Amino acid sequence: MAGAGAAIALGGGLSWLGYEGWAFALYALAITFTIPGPARNARRSVQRRVLDIHVLMVIAVAGALILGEWLEAATVIWLFSVSEWLESRTIASARRAIRDLMTMAPSEALVRRAGTVITVPVAQLVLGDIVLVRPGEKVPVDAIVVSGESALNQAPVTGESLPIKKVAGDNVFAGSINGNGSLDVRVTRLAQDSTIARIVHMVEQAQAQRAPTQTLVETFARRYTPAVVALAVLIAVVPPVIGSVEALSLAGGEWGTWAYRALVLLVVSCPCALVISTPVTVVSALTVAARAGVLIKGGASLERLAAVRCVAFDKTGTLTDGRVAVTDVLGVNCASAEDVLSVAAALEARSEHPIGRAIVDRARDAGLDVTAGERFRALPGLGAEALVAASMAVIGSHRFFESRQLCTDAVHARMAEIEAGGSTPVFIGRDGAALGVIGLADQPRAGSTSVVQSLRDAGVEHVVLLTGDTRRSAETIRKASGVDEVYADLMPADKVTLVQMLQREHGTVAMVGDGINDAPALATADVGIAMGAAGTDVALETADVALMSDDLSKLPFAVRLGRATVQTIRVNVAIALGLKLAFVALAALGLATLWMAVLADTGASLLVVANGLRGTGLLSRLVTSTRQ
Ligand code: ADP
Ligand code: MG
C-alpha cells in the first residue's frame, strides 16, 4: 500500500514535469497492486446481488479510466484500500479487547497428584483435582478453596479491584490474581465452562446481536443506496440529452462531464459510514462494560438502559449489604436459644436466601453441627419449611407466622424486643407451635446514598425500594439510602404488579435484584439487573444486565454508559448522513471530484469508528493497552 502511494505521488510529479508516459505507467502499477482485493469483494457482492461499496469502487475506477482520468482512478482505489485496512484493524482490536479477558487465566496449573505436584495444561484438569495456587499467581480454574488463606484480586471477572479475602469453602474464579497466601483449591468447573469463559462467550453473542438503531439504519440504507444510484444514472443521462437537444449538437465534452459527476455521486451513494456507525459503538460499549464487570446482553439492553427513568431495588443484597447477620436468637415456650438456632440452621441448610445463609453461618460459628433437614421447600416471599429430626419445622416472616396461626403473646413480646434493637425478626416454629424468634441485621450498604445520588445525576427520576420485608426495616433503608419511596410486605407477585405500575407512571423501569424471590419482577422490568452474578448461574443467564461483583456503583456506570452510547450513535448517524448529504449536493453541482468523494466516504467511516470507540471509552483503553 505504501508502494502504491509512492507510485501515485511519483507519477503525479512526473506528469507535472511533462513525462506523461512514465506517469501513466506508475498509475497503472499502483492500480494493479491495489485493485485485486476490492475487485474480489465486488465480484462476491454482485453474485449475492448486493450493491456495496466494493462494487461502486470498481465501477468508479473503471469509469475514471474510460474517461481518461488515470490519476483519479489510482488515487480513488488507493485511498479506499488504506481506509479499509485501517477500519478493519480498529474493529478487530475492539473485538479482541474482550478475548483478552480469556488470556487472563493461565494455560497451565500445578496439580497435586499421587503425592507430588505436577504441571498440567488446564484443558486436562478434571473436576475434583486439587490445584495449588502460589502467592502472586493467577488462579487457573473456577474452584473452591480447600485449605489456605489469601486475598484475591478478582478484577478480571468482577471488575472490582479491591482484593477479596478467601478461606476454605469460598469460591475462586479463573483469572483472579492471588495475593500473599498460598491456596489449595478443588476444581469445580472445567476450563471451558469457567465463569470468565462464559462471560467472554456471552459478550461475543451480545456483540453479534443487532441493536434496534442498527436495524433501523440498515433498513434506511437499503432504500437509500439504490435511490442515489438511480439519481446518478439520471445525472449521467438527462442533462447531456437536454443539452444536446438545445444545442442541436452532440458535444462530446458534455457527456464526459456529466458521466464524471455521476461517478462521484455513485461513490457518495455508499452508506458505509452510516451502516457501521451503530455496531462499532455498541460493540465497544459492550466490551468496556464487560471489562468493568458489567455484563450487558446486547445492544437492545444497552439502548433500554439509556432510557431508564425509574430504578426499583429489591432490598436484600442490593441496597443492603448482602451479608445479613444474626443479632439475636430468642426462644419462646421454654425453648433454648441453642435449640432455636439448630432447628433454624437445619431447616435453612439448603436455602439460597441470604437470611438462610446468615443463620447457617451463625450456627456453624457457634460450633453447632448443622445436618440438613429433609424435604426442604422454599416459600417465596414468605419463608421456608423442612423436616428436621422428624418434626415439621417452619421459618418465615411475621405475616407468614400469622397466616399459620402460630403467633402468641409470647412471640409478639420477643418480636418487640428484637425490633426495639433495630433488627428484623424471623419466626421459627416446630410441629405447629412457635419455637423462637431470630433477629437479623440487614445493614444498609455503605455508599448506597451516593449510588442513589449518582443515579439521579445520570437522569433517573425515581428510585424505589421493593421488599418482602416489613415496613419498619424498609423505612430504615429508605432513610439510609435516600430512595424516594418504599413498598414493603410484598410477595413476589406483588413486586411484578408494582413494576408494571411504575412502568405506567415513569416509562422505562430497571429492576435490580439478586434473583432470589424477585426473578419474576426482574423479567417484567424493561431492564432486569442481577447483582453479584459471578455467584449464581441463573442470574447470569437470565438478566438483561448482570453486575459481576457486589459493587453497587457499577449501576450508575452502566446507565451512564448506555446514555453515552446512544448519544454517540446519534452523533455518528448525524456525521454520516450530514457528510453524505453535503456531498450529494456538491456532486450534483459538479463541485466535487472523485477523490474528494472517496476521501469523504472513507473519512466518514474512520470518523464514526473513532467516535464510537471514543464515546464509549474503549479508545483510551486500546491506546493504553498498546502502550503497555
Ligand atoms: P426481599 O424483598 O427483601 O428480597 P424476600 O421476598 O426474599 O425479601 O423475603 C421476604 C420475607 O420473607 C423476608 O423478609 C423474611 O421475613 C421471609 N423469608 C423469605 N425467605 C426466607 C427464608 N429462607 N428464611 C427465613 N425467612 C424468609
Ligand atoms: Mg430478595
mmCIF file with all atom_site columns, C-alpha atoms in Angstrom, residues 307-452:
data_model
loop_
_atom_site.group_PDB
_atom_site.id
_atom_site.type_symbol
_atom_site.label_atom_id
_atom_site.label_alt_id
_atom_site.label_comp_id
_atom_site.label_asym_id
_atom_site.label_entity_id
_atom_site.label_seq_id
_atom_site.pdbx_PDB_ins_code
_atom_site.Cartn_x
_atom_site.Cartn_y
_atom_site.Cartn_z
_atom_site.occupancy
_atom_site.B_iso_or_equiv
_atom_site.pdbx_formal_charge
_atom_site.auth_seq_id
_atom_site.auth_comp_id
_atom_site.auth_asym_id
_atom_site.auth_atom_id
_atom_site.pdbx_PDB_model_num
ATOM 1   C CA . ALA A 1 307 ? -33.837 5.181   28.524 1.00 0.00 ? 307 ALA A CA 1
ATOM 2   C CA . VAL A 1 308 ? -34.248 4.198   32.190 1.00 0.00 ? 308 VAL A CA 1
ATOM 3   C CA . ARG A 1 309 ? -36.387 6.692   34.123 1.00 0.00 ? 309 ARG A CA 1
ATOM 4   C CA . CYS A 1 310 ? -37.095 4.683   37.238 1.00 0.00 ? 310 CYS A CA 1
ATOM 5   C CA . VAL A 1 311 ? -34.956 2.208   39.172 1.00 0.00 ? 311 VAL A CA 1
ATOM 6   C CA . ALA A 1 312 ? -36.545 -0.265  41.561 1.00 0.00 ? 312 ALA A CA 1
ATOM 7   C CA . PHE A 1 313 ? -34.342 -2.051  44.071 1.00 0.00 ? 313 PHE A CA 1
ATOM 8   C CA . ASP A 1 314 ? -35.124 -5.306  45.716 1.00 0.00 ? 314 ASP A CA 1
ATOM 9   C CA . LYS A 1 315 ? -33.926 -4.746  49.245 1.00 0.00 ? 315 LYS A CA 1
ATOM 10  C CA . THR A 1 316 ? -31.868 -7.669  50.421 1.00 0.00 ? 316 THR A CA 1
ATOM 11  C CA . GLY A 1 317 ? -28.433 -7.841  48.891 1.00 0.00 ? 317 GLY A CA 1
ATOM 12  C CA . THR A 1 318 ? -28.805 -4.715  46.783 1.00 0.00 ? 318 THR A CA 1
ATOM 13  C CA . LEU A 1 319 ? -29.316 -1.617  48.895 1.00 0.00 ? 319 LEU A CA 1
ATOM 14  C CA . THR A 1 320 ? -28.328 -3.682  51.898 1.00 0.00 ? 320 THR A CA 1
ATOM 15  C CA . ASP A 1 321 ? -25.051 -5.373  52.446 1.00 0.00 ? 321 ASP A CA 1
ATOM 16  C CA . GLY A 1 322 ? -25.952 -8.824  51.169 1.00 0.00 ? 322 GLY A CA 1
ATOM 17  C CA . ARG A 1 323 ? -24.264 -10.172 54.263 1.00 0.00 ? 323 ARG A CA 1
ATOM 18  C CA . VAL A 1 324 ? -27.191 -10.432 56.633 1.00 0.00 ? 324 VAL A CA 1
ATOM 19  C CA . ALA A 1 325 ? -26.068 -11.015 60.214 1.00 0.00 ? 325 ALA A CA 1
ATOM 20  C CA . VAL A 1 326 ? -27.863 -12.731 63.087 1.00 0.00 ? 326 VAL A CA 1
ATOM 21  C CA . THR A 1 327 ? -28.153 -10.348 66.052 1.00 0.00 ? 327 THR A CA 1
ATOM 22  C CA . ASP A 1 328 ? -30.466 -12.166 68.458 1.00 0.00 ? 328 ASP A CA 1
ATOM 23  C CA . VAL A 1 329 ? -31.689 -15.698 68.996 1.00 0.00 ? 329 VAL A CA 1
ATOM 24  C CA . LEU A 1 330 ? -34.627 -15.857 71.415 1.00 0.00 ? 330 LEU A CA 1
ATOM 25  C CA . GLY A 1 331 ? -36.653 -18.895 72.422 1.00 0.00 ? 331 GLY A CA 1
ATOM 26  C CA . VAL A 1 332 ? -40.331 -18.990 73.380 1.00 0.00 ? 332 VAL A CA 1
ATOM 27  C CA . ASN A 1 333 ? -42.198 -21.691 75.285 1.00 0.00 ? 333 ASN A CA 1
ATOM 28  C CA . CYS A 1 334 ? -39.063 -22.741 77.203 1.00 0.00 ? 334 CYS A CA 1
ATOM 29  C CA . ALA A 1 335 ? -37.040 -23.434 74.065 1.00 0.00 ? 335 ALA A CA 1
ATOM 30  C CA . SER A 1 336 ? -33.339 -22.626 74.476 1.00 0.00 ? 336 SER A CA 1
ATOM 31  C CA . ALA A 1 337 ? -31.536 -20.273 72.118 1.00 0.00 ? 337 ALA A CA 1
ATOM 32  C CA . GLU A 1 338 ? -29.356 -23.163 71.006 1.00 0.00 ? 338 GLU A CA 1
ATOM 33  C CA . ASP A 1 339 ? -32.441 -25.210 70.172 1.00 0.00 ? 339 ASP A CA 1
ATOM 34  C CA . VAL A 1 340 ? -33.894 -22.393 68.085 1.00 0.00 ? 340 VAL A CA 1
ATOM 35  C CA . LEU A 1 341 ? -30.641 -21.850 66.209 1.00 0.00 ? 341 LEU A CA 1
ATOM 36  C CA . SER A 1 342 ? -30.001 -25.511 65.453 1.00 0.00 ? 342 SER A CA 1
ATOM 37  C CA . VAL A 1 343 ? -33.541 -26.130 64.180 1.00 0.00 ? 343 VAL A CA 1
ATOM 38  C CA . ALA A 1 344 ? -33.406 -22.963 62.067 1.00 0.00 ? 344 ALA A CA 1
ATOM 39  C CA . ALA A 1 345 ? -29.993 -23.864 60.662 1.00 0.00 ? 345 ALA A CA 1
ATOM 40  C CA . ALA A 1 346 ? -31.006 -27.436 59.797 1.00 0.00 ? 346 ALA A CA 1
ATOM 41  C CA . LEU A 1 347 ? -34.080 -26.064 58.064 1.00 0.00 ? 347 LEU A CA 1
ATOM 42  C CA . GLU A 1 348 ? -32.148 -23.451 56.127 1.00 0.00 ? 348 GLU A CA 1
ATOM 43  C CA . ALA A 1 349 ? -29.166 -25.633 55.235 1.00 0.00 ? 349 ALA A CA 1
ATOM 44  C CA . ARG A 1 350 ? -30.374 -25.962 51.630 1.00 0.00 ? 350 ARG A CA 1
ATOM 45  C CA . SER A 1 351 ? -31.707 -22.412 51.352 1.00 0.00 ? 351 SER A CA 1
ATOM 46  C CA . GLU A 1 352 ? -30.281 -19.902 48.895 1.00 0.00 ? 352 GLU A CA 1
ATOM 47  C CA . HIS A 1 353 ? -31.835 -16.972 50.731 1.00 0.00 ? 353 HIS A CA 1
ATOM 48  C CA . PRO A 1 354 ? -29.393 -14.551 52.381 1.00 0.00 ? 354 PRO A CA 1
ATOM 49  C CA . ILE A 1 355 ? -31.351 -14.949 55.644 1.00 0.00 ? 355 ILE A CA 1
ATOM 50  C CA . GLY A 1 356 ? -30.902 -18.709 55.470 1.00 0.00 ? 356 GLY A CA 1
ATOM 51  C CA . ARG A 1 357 ? -27.190 -18.419 54.832 1.00 0.00 ? 357 ARG A CA 1
ATOM 52  C CA . ALA A 1 358 ? -26.787 -15.989 57.737 1.00 0.00 ? 358 ALA A CA 1
ATOM 53  C CA . ILE A 1 359 ? -28.490 -18.413 60.102 1.00 0.00 ? 359 ILE A CA 1
ATOM 54  C CA . VAL A 1 360 ? -26.407 -21.383 58.923 1.00 0.00 ? 360 VAL A CA 1
ATOM 55  C CA . ASP A 1 361 ? -23.191 -19.361 59.257 1.00 0.00 ? 361 ASP A CA 1
ATOM 56  C CA . ARG A 1 362 ? -24.131 -18.313 62.778 1.00 0.00 ? 362 ARG A CA 1
ATOM 57  C CA . ALA A 1 363 ? -24.876 -21.896 63.805 1.00 0.00 ? 363 ALA A CA 1
ATOM 58  C CA . ARG A 1 364 ? -21.533 -23.103 62.423 1.00 0.00 ? 364 ARG A CA 1
ATOM 59  C CA . ASP A 1 365 ? -19.714 -20.256 64.196 1.00 0.00 ? 365 ASP A CA 1
ATOM 60  C CA . ALA A 1 366 ? -21.435 -21.282 67.426 1.00 0.00 ? 366 ALA A CA 1
ATOM 61  C CA . GLY A 1 367 ? -19.997 -24.762 66.927 1.00 0.00 ? 367 GLY A CA 1
ATOM 62  C CA . LEU A 1 368 ? -23.344 -26.436 66.269 1.00 0.00 ? 368 LEU A CA 1
ATOM 63  C CA . ASP A 1 369 ? -23.424 -29.434 63.981 1.00 0.00 ? 369 ASP A CA 1
ATOM 64  C CA . VAL A 1 370 ? -25.670 -28.488 61.049 1.00 0.00 ? 370 VAL A CA 1
ATOM 65  C CA . THR A 1 371 ? -27.354 -31.511 59.478 1.00 0.00 ? 371 THR A CA 1
ATOM 66  C CA . ALA A 1 372 ? -29.601 -30.510 56.605 1.00 0.00 ? 372 ALA A CA 1
ATOM 67  C CA . GLY A 1 373 ? -33.294 -31.246 57.123 1.00 0.00 ? 373 GLY A CA 1
ATOM 68  C CA . GLU A 1 374 ? -35.269 -33.238 54.562 1.00 0.00 ? 374 GLU A CA 1
ATOM 69  C CA . ARG A 1 375 ? -37.911 -32.207 52.036 1.00 0.00 ? 375 ARG A CA 1
ATOM 70  C CA . PHE A 1 376 ? -36.757 -28.562 52.135 1.00 0.00 ? 376 PHE A CA 1
ATOM 71  C CA . ARG A 1 377 ? -39.210 -26.248 50.442 1.00 0.00 ? 377 ARG A CA 1
ATOM 72  C CA . ALA A 1 378 ? -38.756 -22.507 49.909 1.00 0.00 ? 378 ALA A CA 1
ATOM 73  C CA . LEU A 1 379 ? -41.974 -20.489 50.145 1.00 0.00 ? 379 LEU A CA 1
ATOM 74  C CA . PRO A 1 380 ? -41.051 -17.497 48.007 1.00 0.00 ? 380 PRO A CA 1
ATOM 75  C CA . GLY A 1 381 ? -41.556 -14.182 49.773 1.00 0.00 ? 381 GLY A CA 1
ATOM 76  C CA . LEU A 1 382 ? -42.744 -15.877 52.952 1.00 0.00 ? 382 LEU A CA 1
ATOM 77  C CA . GLY A 1 383 ? -40.162 -18.279 54.324 1.00 0.00 ? 383 GLY A CA 1
ATOM 78  C CA . ALA A 1 384 ? -39.319 -21.953 54.137 1.00 0.00 ? 384 ALA A CA 1
ATOM 79  C CA . GLU A 1 385 ? -40.139 -25.320 55.633 1.00 0.00 ? 385 GLU A CA 1
ATOM 80  C CA . ALA A 1 386 ? -38.403 -28.672 56.051 1.00 0.00 ? 386 ALA A CA 1
ATOM 81  C CA . LEU A 1 387 ? -38.474 -31.858 58.054 1.00 0.00 ? 387 LEU A CA 1
ATOM 82  C CA . VAL A 1 388 ? -35.962 -31.521 60.903 1.00 0.00 ? 388 VAL A CA 1
ATOM 83  C CA . ALA A 1 389 ? -35.411 -34.529 63.158 1.00 0.00 ? 389 ALA A CA 1
ATOM 84  C CA . ALA A 1 390 ? -38.790 -35.980 62.174 1.00 0.00 ? 390 ALA A CA 1
ATOM 85  C CA . SER A 1 391 ? -40.652 -32.764 63.025 1.00 0.00 ? 391 SER A CA 1
ATOM 86  C CA . MET A 1 392 ? -42.072 -30.277 60.568 1.00 0.00 ? 392 MET A CA 1
ATOM 87  C CA . ALA A 1 393 ? -40.185 -27.008 61.041 1.00 0.00 ? 393 ALA A CA 1
ATOM 88  C CA . VAL A 1 394 ? -41.120 -23.635 59.527 1.00 0.00 ? 394 VAL A CA 1
ATOM 89  C CA . ILE A 1 395 ? -39.380 -20.283 59.315 1.00 0.00 ? 395 ILE A CA 1
ATOM 90  C CA . GLY A 1 396 ? -40.558 -17.022 57.870 1.00 0.00 ? 396 GLY A CA 1
ATOM 91  C CA . SER A 1 397 ? -41.930 -13.521 58.152 1.00 0.00 ? 397 SER A CA 1
ATOM 92  C CA . HIS A 1 398 ? -44.414 -12.254 60.693 1.00 0.00 ? 398 HIS A CA 1
ATOM 93  C CA . ARG A 1 399 ? -47.135 -12.274 58.068 1.00 0.00 ? 399 ARG A CA 1
ATOM 94  C CA . PHE A 1 400 ? -46.362 -15.915 57.307 1.00 0.00 ? 400 PHE A CA 1
ATOM 95  C CA . PHE A 1 401 ? -46.416 -16.809 61.006 1.00 0.00 ? 401 PHE A CA 1
ATOM 96  C CA . GLU A 1 402 ? -49.784 -15.099 61.428 1.00 0.00 ? 402 GLU A CA 1
ATOM 97  C CA . SER A 1 403 ? -51.189 -16.955 58.453 1.00 0.00 ? 403 SER A CA 1
ATOM 98  C CA . ARG A 1 404 ? -50.140 -20.259 60.025 1.00 0.00 ? 404 ARG A CA 1
ATOM 99  C CA . GLN A 1 405 ? -51.738 -19.101 63.291 1.00 0.00 ? 405 GLN A CA 1
ATOM 100 C CA . LEU A 1 406 ? -48.509 -19.593 65.225 1.00 0.00 ? 406 LEU A CA 1
ATOM 101 C CA . CYS A 1 407 ? -48.336 -16.154 66.837 1.00 0.00 ? 407 CYS A CA 1
ATOM 102 C CA . THR A 1 408 ? -48.883 -15.869 70.602 1.00 0.00 ? 408 THR A CA 1
ATOM 103 C CA . ASP A 1 409 ? -48.374 -13.049 73.074 1.00 0.00 ? 409 ASP A CA 1
ATOM 104 C CA . ALA A 1 410 ? -45.005 -14.505 73.994 1.00 0.00 ? 410 ALA A CA 1
ATOM 105 C CA . VAL A 1 411 ? -43.980 -14.421 70.327 1.00 0.00 ? 411 VAL A CA 1
ATOM 106 C CA . HIS A 1 412 ? -45.079 -10.796 69.996 1.00 0.00 ? 412 HIS A CA 1
ATOM 107 C CA . ALA A 1 413 ? -43.121 -9.854  73.089 1.00 0.00 ? 413 ALA A CA 1
ATOM 108 C CA . ARG A 1 414 ? -39.939 -11.372 71.565 1.00 0.00 ? 414 ARG A CA 1
ATOM 109 C CA . MET A 1 415 ? -40.664 -9.606  68.303 1.00 0.00 ? 415 MET A CA 1
ATOM 110 C CA . ALA A 1 416 ? -40.971 -6.240  70.073 1.00 0.00 ? 416 ALA A CA 1
ATOM 111 C CA . GLU A 1 417 ? -37.682 -6.910  71.847 1.00 0.00 ? 417 GLU A CA 1
ATOM 112 C CA . ILE A 1 418 ? -35.888 -7.541  68.555 1.00 0.00 ? 418 ILE A CA 1
ATOM 113 C CA . GLU A 1 419 ? -37.458 -4.601  66.758 1.00 0.00 ? 419 GLU A CA 1
ATOM 114 C CA . ALA A 1 420 ? -36.546 -2.304  69.629 1.00 0.00 ? 420 ALA A CA 1
ATOM 115 C CA . GLY A 1 421 ? -32.922 -3.200  68.973 1.00 0.00 ? 421 GLY A CA 1
ATOM 116 C CA . GLY A 1 422 ? -33.327 -2.207  65.311 1.00 0.00 ? 422 GLY A CA 1
ATOM 117 C CA . SER A 1 423 ? -33.180 -5.752  63.889 1.00 0.00 ? 423 SER A CA 1
ATOM 118 C CA . THR A 1 424 ? -35.675 -7.580  61.712 1.00 0.00 ? 424 THR A CA 1
ATOM 119 C CA . PRO A 1 425 ? -37.339 -10.651 63.227 1.00 0.00 ? 425 PRO A CA 1
ATOM 120 C CA . VAL A 1 426 ? -37.918 -14.021 61.550 1.00 0.00 ? 426 VAL A CA 1
ATOM 121 C CA . PHE A 1 427 ? -40.045 -16.609 63.227 1.00 0.00 ? 427 PHE A CA 1
ATOM 122 C CA . ILE A 1 428 ? -39.333 -20.286 63.789 1.00 0.00 ? 428 ILE A CA 1
ATOM 123 C CA . GLY A 1 429 ? -41.960 -22.882 64.564 1.00 0.00 ? 429 GLY A CA 1
ATOM 124 C CA . ARG A 1 430 ? -41.987 -26.644 65.032 1.00 0.00 ? 430 ARG A CA 1
ATOM 125 C CA . ASP A 1 431 ? -44.832 -29.134 64.988 1.00 0.00 ? 431 ASP A CA 1
ATOM 126 C CA . GLY A 1 432 ? -47.485 -26.441 64.828 1.00 0.00 ? 432 GLY A CA 1
ATOM 127 C CA . ALA A 1 433 ? -46.149 -24.298 67.692 1.00 0.00 ? 433 ALA A CA 1
ATOM 128 C CA . ALA A 1 434 ? -43.835 -21.312 67.959 1.00 0.00 ? 434 ALA A CA 1
ATOM 129 C CA . LEU A 1 435 ? -40.252 -22.145 68.881 1.00 0.00 ? 435 LEU A CA 1
ATOM 130 C CA . GLY A 1 436 ? -38.405 -18.845 68.750 1.00 0.00 ? 436 GLY A CA 1
ATOM 131 C CA . VAL A 1 437 ? -37.579 -15.603 67.039 1.00 0.00 ? 437 VAL A CA 1
ATOM 132 C CA . ILE A 1 438 ? -34.266 -14.703 65.383 1.00 0.00 ? 438 ILE A CA 1
ATOM 133 C CA . GLY A 1 439 ? -33.204 -11.095 64.890 1.00 0.00 ? 439 GLY A CA 1
ATOM 134 C CA . LEU A 1 440 ? -31.318 -10.175 61.735 1.00 0.00 ? 440 LEU A CA 1
ATOM 135 C CA . ALA A 1 441 ? -29.421 -7.048  60.837 1.00 0.00 ? 441 ALA A CA 1
ATOM 136 C CA . ASP A 1 442 ? -29.624 -6.274  57.161 1.00 0.00 ? 442 ASP A CA 1
ATOM 137 C CA . GLN A 1 443 ? -27.341 -3.264  57.173 1.00 0.00 ? 443 GLN A CA 1
ATOM 138 C CA . PRO A 1 444 ? -27.723 -0.536  54.574 1.00 0.00 ? 444 PRO A CA 1
ATOM 139 C CA . ARG A 1 445 ? -24.830 -0.874  52.181 1.00 0.00 ? 445 ARG A CA 1
ATOM 140 C CA . ALA A 1 446 ? -22.018 1.605   52.627 1.00 0.00 ? 446 ALA A CA 1
ATOM 141 C CA . GLY A 1 447 ? -22.170 4.025   49.734 1.00 0.00 ? 447 GLY A CA 1
ATOM 142 C CA . SER A 1 448 ? -25.810 3.352   48.867 1.00 0.00 ? 448 SER A CA 1
ATOM 143 C CA . THR A 1 449 ? -26.594 7.052   49.303 1.00 0.00 ? 449 THR A CA 1
ATOM 144 C CA . SER A 1 450 ? -24.004 8.086   46.747 1.00 0.00 ? 450 SER A CA 1
ATOM 145 C CA . VAL A 1 451 ? -25.209 5.394   44.346 1.00 0.00 ? 451 VAL A CA 1
ATOM 146 C CA . VAL A 1 452 ? -28.779 6.670   44.550 1.00 0.00 ? 452 VAL A CA 1
#
